Short mmCIF file of C-alpha atoms and ligand atoms in Angstrom, two decimals:
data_model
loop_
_atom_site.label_atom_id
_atom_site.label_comp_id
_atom_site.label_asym_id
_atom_site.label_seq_id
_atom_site.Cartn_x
_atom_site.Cartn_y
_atom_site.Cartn_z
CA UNK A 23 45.03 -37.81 48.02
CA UNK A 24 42.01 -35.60 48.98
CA UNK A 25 38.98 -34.36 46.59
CA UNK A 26 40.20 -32.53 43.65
CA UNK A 27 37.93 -28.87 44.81
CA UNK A 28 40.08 -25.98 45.38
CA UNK A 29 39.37 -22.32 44.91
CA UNK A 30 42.20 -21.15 42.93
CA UNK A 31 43.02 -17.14 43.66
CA UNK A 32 45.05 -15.48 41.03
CA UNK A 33 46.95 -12.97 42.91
CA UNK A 34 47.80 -11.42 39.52
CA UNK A 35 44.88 -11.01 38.78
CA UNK A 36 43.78 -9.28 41.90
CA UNK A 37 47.26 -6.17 41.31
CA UNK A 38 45.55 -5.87 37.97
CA UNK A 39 41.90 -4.98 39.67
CA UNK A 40 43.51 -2.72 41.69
CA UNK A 41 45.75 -1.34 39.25
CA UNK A 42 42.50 -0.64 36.90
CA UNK A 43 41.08 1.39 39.79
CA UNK A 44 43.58 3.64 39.95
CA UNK A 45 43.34 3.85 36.12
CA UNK A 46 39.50 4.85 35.90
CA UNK A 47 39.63 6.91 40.06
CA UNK A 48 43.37 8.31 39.20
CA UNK A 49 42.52 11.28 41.59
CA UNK A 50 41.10 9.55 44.38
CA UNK A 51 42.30 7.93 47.66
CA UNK A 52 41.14 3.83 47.28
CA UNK A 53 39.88 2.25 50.34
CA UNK A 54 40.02 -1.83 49.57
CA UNK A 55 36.80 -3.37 51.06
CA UNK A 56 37.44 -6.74 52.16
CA UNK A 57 34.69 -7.27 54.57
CA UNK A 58 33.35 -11.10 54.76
CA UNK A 59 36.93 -12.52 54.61
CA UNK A 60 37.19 -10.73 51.46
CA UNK A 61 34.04 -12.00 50.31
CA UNK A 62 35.45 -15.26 50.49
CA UNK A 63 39.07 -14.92 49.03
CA UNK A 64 40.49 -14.67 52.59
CA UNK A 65 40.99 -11.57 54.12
CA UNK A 66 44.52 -11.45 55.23
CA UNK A 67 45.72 -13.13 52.06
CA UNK A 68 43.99 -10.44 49.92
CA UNK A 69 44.97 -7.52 52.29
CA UNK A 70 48.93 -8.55 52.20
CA UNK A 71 48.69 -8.78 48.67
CA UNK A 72 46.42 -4.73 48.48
CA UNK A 73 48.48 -3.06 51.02
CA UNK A 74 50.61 -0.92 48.79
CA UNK A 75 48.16 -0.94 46.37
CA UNK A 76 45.49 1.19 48.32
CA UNK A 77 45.26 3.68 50.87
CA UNK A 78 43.27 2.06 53.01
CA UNK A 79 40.58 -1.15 53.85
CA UNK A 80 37.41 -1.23 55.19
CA UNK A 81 35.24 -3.84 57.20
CA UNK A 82 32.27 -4.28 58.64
CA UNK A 83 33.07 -4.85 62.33
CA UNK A 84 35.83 -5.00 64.61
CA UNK A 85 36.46 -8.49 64.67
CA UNK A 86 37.44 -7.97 61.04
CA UNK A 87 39.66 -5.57 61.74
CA UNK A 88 41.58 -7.07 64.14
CA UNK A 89 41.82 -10.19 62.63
CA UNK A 90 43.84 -7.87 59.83
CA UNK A 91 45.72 -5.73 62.31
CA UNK A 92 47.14 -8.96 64.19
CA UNK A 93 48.55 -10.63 61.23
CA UNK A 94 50.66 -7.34 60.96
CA UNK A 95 47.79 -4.74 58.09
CA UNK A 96 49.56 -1.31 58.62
CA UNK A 97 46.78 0.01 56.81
CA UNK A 98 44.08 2.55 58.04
CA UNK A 99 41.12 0.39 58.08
CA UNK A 100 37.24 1.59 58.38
CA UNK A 101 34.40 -0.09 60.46
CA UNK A 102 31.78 0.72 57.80
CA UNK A 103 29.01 0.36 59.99
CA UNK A 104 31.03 2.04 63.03
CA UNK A 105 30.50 -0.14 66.81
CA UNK A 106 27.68 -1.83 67.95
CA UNK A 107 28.47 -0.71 71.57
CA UNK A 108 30.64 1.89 73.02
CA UNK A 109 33.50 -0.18 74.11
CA UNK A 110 34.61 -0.68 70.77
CA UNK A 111 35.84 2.35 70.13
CA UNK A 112 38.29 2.20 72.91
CA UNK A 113 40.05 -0.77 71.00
CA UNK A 114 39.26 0.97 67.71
CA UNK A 115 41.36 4.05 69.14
CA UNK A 116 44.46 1.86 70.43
CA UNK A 117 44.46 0.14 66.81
CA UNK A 118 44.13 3.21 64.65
CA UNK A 119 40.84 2.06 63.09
CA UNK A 120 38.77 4.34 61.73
CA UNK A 121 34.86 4.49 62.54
CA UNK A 122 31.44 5.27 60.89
CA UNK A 123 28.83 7.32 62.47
CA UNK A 124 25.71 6.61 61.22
CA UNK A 125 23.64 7.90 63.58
CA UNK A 126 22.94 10.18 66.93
CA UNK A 127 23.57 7.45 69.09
CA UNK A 128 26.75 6.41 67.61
CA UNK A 129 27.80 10.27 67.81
CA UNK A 130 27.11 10.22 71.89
CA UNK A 131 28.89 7.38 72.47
CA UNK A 132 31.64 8.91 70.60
CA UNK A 133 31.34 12.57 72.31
CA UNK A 134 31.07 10.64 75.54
CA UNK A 135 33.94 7.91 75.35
CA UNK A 136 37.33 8.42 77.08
CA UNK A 137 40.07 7.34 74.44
CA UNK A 138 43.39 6.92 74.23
CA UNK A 139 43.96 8.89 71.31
CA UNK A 140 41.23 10.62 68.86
CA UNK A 141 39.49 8.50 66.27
CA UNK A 142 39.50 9.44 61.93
CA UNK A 143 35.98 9.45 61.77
CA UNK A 144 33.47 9.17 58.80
CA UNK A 145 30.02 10.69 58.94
CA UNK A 146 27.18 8.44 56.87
CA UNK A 147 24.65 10.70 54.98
CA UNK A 148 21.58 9.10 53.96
CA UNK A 149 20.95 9.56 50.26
CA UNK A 150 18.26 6.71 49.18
CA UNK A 151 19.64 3.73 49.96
CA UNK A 152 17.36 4.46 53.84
CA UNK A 153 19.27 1.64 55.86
CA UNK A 154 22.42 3.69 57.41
CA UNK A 155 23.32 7.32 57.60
CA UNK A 156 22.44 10.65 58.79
CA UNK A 157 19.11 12.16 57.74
CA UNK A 158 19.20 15.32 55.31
CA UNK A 159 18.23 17.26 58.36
CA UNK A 160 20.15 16.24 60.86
CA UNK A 161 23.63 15.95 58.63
CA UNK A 162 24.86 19.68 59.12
CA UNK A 163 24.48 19.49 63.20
CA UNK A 164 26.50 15.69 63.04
CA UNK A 165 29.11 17.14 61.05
CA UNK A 166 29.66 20.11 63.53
CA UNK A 167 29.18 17.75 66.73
CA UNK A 168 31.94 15.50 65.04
CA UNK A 169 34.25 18.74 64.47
CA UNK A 170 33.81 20.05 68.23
CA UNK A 171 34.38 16.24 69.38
CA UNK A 172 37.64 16.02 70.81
CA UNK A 173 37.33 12.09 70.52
CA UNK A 174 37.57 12.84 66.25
CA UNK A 175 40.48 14.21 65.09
CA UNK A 176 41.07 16.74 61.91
CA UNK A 177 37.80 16.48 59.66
CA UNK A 178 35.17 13.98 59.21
CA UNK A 179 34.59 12.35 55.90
CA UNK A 180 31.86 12.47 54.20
CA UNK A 181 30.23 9.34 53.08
CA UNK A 182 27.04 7.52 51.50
CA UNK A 183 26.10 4.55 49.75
CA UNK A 184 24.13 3.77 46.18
CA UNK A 185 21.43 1.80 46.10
CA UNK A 186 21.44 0.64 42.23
CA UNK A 187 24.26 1.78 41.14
CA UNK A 188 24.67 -1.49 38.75
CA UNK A 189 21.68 -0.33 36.66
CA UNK A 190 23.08 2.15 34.77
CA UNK A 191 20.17 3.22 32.94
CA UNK A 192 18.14 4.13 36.00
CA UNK A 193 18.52 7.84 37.17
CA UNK A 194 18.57 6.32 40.89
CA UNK A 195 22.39 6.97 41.12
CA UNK A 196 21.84 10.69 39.69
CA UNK A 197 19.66 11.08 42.07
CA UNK A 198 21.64 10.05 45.09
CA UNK A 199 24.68 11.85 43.82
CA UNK A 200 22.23 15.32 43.58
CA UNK A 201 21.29 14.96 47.01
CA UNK A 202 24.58 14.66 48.03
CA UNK A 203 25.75 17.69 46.36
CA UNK A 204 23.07 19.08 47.69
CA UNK A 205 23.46 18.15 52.15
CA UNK A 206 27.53 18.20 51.57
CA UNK A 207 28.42 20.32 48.96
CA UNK A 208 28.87 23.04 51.62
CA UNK A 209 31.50 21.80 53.92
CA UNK A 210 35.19 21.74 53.47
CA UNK A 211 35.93 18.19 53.24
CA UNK A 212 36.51 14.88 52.00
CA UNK A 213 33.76 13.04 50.20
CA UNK A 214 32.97 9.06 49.11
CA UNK A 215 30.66 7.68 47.66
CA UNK A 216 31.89 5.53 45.07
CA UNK A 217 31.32 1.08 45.09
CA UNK A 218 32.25 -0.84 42.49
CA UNK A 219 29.86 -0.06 39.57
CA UNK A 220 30.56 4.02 40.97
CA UNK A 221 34.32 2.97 40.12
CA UNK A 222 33.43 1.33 37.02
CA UNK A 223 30.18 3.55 35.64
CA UNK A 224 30.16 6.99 37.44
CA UNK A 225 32.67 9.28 36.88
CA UNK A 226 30.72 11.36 38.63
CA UNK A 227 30.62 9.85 42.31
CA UNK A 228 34.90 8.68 42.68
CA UNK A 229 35.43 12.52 44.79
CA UNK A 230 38.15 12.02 47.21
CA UNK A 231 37.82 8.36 48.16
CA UNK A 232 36.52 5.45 46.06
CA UNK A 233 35.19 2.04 48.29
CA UNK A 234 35.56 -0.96 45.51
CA UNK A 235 35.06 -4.44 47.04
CA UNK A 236 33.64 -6.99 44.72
CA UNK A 237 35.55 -5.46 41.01
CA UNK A 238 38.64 -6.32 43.05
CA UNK A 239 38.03 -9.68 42.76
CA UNK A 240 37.65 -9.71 39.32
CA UNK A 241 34.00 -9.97 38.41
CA UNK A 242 31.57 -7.70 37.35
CA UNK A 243 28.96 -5.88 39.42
CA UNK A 244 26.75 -5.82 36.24
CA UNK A 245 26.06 -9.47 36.26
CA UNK A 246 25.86 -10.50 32.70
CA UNK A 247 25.20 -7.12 31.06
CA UNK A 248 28.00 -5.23 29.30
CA UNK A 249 30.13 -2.68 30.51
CA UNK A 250 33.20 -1.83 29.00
CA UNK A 251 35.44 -1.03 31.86
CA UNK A 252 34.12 -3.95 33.81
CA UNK A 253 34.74 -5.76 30.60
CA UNK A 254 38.37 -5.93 31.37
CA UNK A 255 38.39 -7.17 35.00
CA UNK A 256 40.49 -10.65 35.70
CA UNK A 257 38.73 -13.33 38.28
CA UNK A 258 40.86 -13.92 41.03
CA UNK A 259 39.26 -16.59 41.92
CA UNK A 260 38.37 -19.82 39.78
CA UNK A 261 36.19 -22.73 41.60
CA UNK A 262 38.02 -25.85 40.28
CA UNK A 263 36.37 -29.90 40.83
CA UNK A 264 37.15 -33.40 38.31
CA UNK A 265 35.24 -35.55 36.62
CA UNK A 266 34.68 -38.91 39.16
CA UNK A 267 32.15 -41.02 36.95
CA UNK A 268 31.21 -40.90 33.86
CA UNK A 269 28.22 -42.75 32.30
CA UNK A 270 25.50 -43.31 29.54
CA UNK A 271 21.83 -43.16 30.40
CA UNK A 272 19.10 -43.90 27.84
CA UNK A 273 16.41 -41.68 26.04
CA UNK A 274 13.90 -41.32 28.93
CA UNK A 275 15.94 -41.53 31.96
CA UNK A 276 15.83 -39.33 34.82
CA UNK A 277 19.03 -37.87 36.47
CA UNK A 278 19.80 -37.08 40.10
CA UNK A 279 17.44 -36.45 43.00
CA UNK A 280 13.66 -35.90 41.85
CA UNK A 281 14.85 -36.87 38.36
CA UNK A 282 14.62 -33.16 37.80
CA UNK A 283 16.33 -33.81 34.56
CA UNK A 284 15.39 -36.10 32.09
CA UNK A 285 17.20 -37.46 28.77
CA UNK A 286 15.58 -36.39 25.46
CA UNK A 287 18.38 -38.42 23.75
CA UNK A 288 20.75 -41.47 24.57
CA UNK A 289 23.16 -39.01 26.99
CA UNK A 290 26.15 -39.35 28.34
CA UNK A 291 26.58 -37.74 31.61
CA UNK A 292 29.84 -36.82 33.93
CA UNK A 293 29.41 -36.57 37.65
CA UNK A 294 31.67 -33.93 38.98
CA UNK A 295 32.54 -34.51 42.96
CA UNK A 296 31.10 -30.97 44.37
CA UNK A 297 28.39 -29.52 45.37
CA UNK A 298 26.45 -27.21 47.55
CA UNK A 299 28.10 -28.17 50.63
CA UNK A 300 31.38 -26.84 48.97
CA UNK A 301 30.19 -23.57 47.73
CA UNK A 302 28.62 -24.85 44.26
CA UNK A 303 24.72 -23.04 44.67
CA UNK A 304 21.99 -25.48 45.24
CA UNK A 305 19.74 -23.57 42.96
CA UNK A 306 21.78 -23.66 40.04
CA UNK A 307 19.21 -24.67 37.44
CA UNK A 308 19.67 -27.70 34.68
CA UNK A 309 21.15 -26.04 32.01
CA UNK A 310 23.90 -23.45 34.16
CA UNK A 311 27.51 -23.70 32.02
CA UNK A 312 29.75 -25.92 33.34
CA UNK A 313 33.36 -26.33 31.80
CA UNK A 314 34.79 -29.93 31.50
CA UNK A 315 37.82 -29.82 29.55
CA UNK A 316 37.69 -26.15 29.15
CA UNK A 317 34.50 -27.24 26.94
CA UNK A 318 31.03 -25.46 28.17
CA UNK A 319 28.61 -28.50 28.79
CA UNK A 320 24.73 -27.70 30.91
CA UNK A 321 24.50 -28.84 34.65
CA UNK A 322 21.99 -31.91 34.19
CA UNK A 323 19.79 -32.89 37.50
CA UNK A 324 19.28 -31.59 40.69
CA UNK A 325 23.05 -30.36 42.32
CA UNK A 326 23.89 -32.44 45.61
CA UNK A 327 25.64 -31.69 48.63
CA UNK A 328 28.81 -33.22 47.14
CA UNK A 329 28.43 -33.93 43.88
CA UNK A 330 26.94 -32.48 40.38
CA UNK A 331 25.92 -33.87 37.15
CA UNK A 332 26.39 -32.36 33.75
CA UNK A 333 25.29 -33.49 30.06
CA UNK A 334 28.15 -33.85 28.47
CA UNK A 335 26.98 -35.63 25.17
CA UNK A 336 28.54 -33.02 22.89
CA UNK A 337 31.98 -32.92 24.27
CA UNK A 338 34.80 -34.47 23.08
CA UNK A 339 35.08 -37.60 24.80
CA UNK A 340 35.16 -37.37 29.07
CA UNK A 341 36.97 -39.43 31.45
CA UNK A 342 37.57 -39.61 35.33
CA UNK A 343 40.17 -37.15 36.21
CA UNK A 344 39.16 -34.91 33.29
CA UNK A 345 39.77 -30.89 35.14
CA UNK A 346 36.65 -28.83 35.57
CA UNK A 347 36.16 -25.43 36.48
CA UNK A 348 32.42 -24.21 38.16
CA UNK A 349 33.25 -20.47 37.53
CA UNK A 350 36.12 -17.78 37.08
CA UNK A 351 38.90 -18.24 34.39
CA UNK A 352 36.98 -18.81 31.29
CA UNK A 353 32.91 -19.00 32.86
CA UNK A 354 32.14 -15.72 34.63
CA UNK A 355 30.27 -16.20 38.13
CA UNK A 356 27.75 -13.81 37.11
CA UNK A 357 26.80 -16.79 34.54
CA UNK A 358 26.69 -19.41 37.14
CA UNK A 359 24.51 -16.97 40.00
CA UNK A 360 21.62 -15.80 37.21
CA UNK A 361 20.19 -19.50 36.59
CA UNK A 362 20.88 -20.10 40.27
CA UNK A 363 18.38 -16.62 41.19
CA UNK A 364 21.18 -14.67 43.08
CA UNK A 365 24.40 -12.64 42.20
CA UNK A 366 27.70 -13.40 42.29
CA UNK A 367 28.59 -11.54 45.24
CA UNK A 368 26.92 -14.16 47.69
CA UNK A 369 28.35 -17.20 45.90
CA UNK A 370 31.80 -16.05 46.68
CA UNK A 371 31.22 -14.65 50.16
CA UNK A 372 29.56 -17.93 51.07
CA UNK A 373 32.26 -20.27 50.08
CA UNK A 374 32.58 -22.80 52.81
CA UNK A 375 36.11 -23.32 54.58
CA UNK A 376 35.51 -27.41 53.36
CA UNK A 377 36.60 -25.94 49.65
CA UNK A 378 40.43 -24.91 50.18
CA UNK A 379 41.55 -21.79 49.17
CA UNK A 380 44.66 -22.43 47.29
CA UNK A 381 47.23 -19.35 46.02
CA UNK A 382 48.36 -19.54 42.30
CA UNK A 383 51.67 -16.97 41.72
CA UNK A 384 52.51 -16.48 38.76
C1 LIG B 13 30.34 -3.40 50.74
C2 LIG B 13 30.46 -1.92 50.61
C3 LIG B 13 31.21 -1.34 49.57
C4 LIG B 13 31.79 -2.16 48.43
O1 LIG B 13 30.78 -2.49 47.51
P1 LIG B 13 31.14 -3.31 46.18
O2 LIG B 13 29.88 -3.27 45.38
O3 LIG B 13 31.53 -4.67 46.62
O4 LIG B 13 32.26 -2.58 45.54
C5 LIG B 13 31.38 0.02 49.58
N1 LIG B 13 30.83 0.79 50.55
C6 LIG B 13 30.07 0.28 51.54
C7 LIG B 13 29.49 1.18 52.56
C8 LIG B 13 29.86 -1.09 51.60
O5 LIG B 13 29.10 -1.59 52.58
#
């Protein structure tokens, strides 16, 4: 028998993400974004389980893509940062993959390939977020280059990207949205603009084709903070581990490396076999929830490459074996990633292929 660590995914949970996107976007195309292996879930796994369920995917490079087309994704599927080098677009063409252009010298390599047939192509405006995309004054020439382009067929999307679109009560996203009204509004086309928190908080921004990634997977782009809609999302993944030890260390005792944690009381203390070589964050701070026994008990010392510890002095009594769970059914990862100074997004996407990814159907 191997370690108890598995990374349980809930496909039922991930048809009722996507389900609730088509609830709050009912009028828009939805483009699944499953870039970084599905930020962790595993891409081909997830896709299967989408296609159907969306019009499209998108990616971040090629390799992505293909890894989706060759285990048999139909789907259209979008390189959301386009190629890195012309070449690309010749494979892009022969696998029906659609590309980004972001900028002019994207567009000439486009204009100046020799495909074998014409590539759906989406043309990045810059809004705010100033890392990809066409400037304000270059977007209405782009859009015309990519309409004469024989190498783009029918009419280019339009797309951009929010910058803080999961602080709702900045005017950022109002902003963005006005501006791209304002470079856009004129063409006859299709429009995106829409992430997750767009989805979930702005109306405003679904147009013709929403772009969630990380609400599909059941957790909230918020963080902690409330928001109704993202209020009923359903993790599909939950990070499971067991109790291995179990001990009682007197008032005054230090726990783990550094003896960053120290007893104020006789404690008893559980050691849990994972850690931040399996995908549990190394800066999770003493105190982060833990559940043993479905009971919330604090993370207690500093976590270790395999192993954690966590105060568990008032629980109901723990043993070895005892099931725990590090985040998703029941312990949102939102709640693990604050005391550990990041955001959920990069604990899933970082998950290490050492924690196996294990299917639940139900
Ligand atoms: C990653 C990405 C998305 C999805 O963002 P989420 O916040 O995960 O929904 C959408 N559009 C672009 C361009 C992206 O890079």
């Amino acid at each position: 028998m191997s370690r108890p660590n598995q990374a349980r995914l809930d496909l039922a949970a991930l048809r009722h993400n996507a389900d609730l996107v088509r609830e709050l976007a009912p009028n828009a195309n939805r483009m699944a974004v499953v870039k970084a292996n599905a930020y962790g879930h595993g891409a081909v796994t997830m896709a299967r389980e989408l296609e159907g369920r969306t019009d499209a995917m998108a990616v971040a490079c090629l390799e992505e893509a293909l890894e989706l087309r060759e285990s048999g994704i139909a789907s259209p599927i979008l390189l959301l940062e386009g190629v890195f080098e012309p070449d690309e677009l010749k494979i892009a063409a022969e696998q029906q993959i659609w590309v980004t252009v972001d900028n002019a010298v994207q567009l000439e390599w486009l204009e100046n390939a020799r495909l074998s047939a014409p590539l759906q192509c989406w043309l990045k405006v810059d809004t705010g977020m100033h890392r990809l995309g066409a400037e304000a004054g270059q977007v209405a020439a782009f859009f015309q280059r990519l309409v004469d382009c024989p190498n783009s067929v029918g009419t280019p999307v339009l797309s951009t990207h929010f910058a803080s679109a999961d602080e709702i009560e900045r005017d950022t996203t109002t902003r963005q949205l006005a501006l791209f009204e304002q470079l856009t509004g004129d063409f006859r086309a299709l429009r995106s603009a829409a992430n997750s928190p767009g989805v979930l908080a702005w109306p405003a921004s679904h147009y013709d084709w929403v772009r969630p990634g990380y609400m599909l997977w059941g957790n909230s782009p918020f963080g902690t903070a409330e928001q109704a809609n993202a209020a009923r999302l359903r993790p599909v993944m939950t990070l499971c581990s067991a109790v291995i030890s179990v001990r009682d260390v007197a008032a005054g005792e230090c726990v783990g490396y550094g003896g960053s944690w120290r007893a104020e009381r006789p404690s008893r203390i559980a050691t849990v076999t994972i850690g931040y070589g399996d995908g549990y964050p190394r800066t999770a701070s003493n105190g982060t929830p833990v559940l043993v026994n479905g009971q919330r008990a604090p993370l207690a010392g500093r976590v270790s490459m395999d192993m954690i510890t966590v105060d568990v002095t008032d629980l109901d009594p723990v043993q070895i074996g005892d099931p725990v769970i590090l985040w998703g059914d029941g312990l949102p990862v939102a709640e693990v990633a604050e005391p550990a100074g990041t955001i959920g997004y990069e604990l899933l996407t970082r998950m290490p292929p050492r924690t196996p990814r294990v299917v639940v159907t139900a």
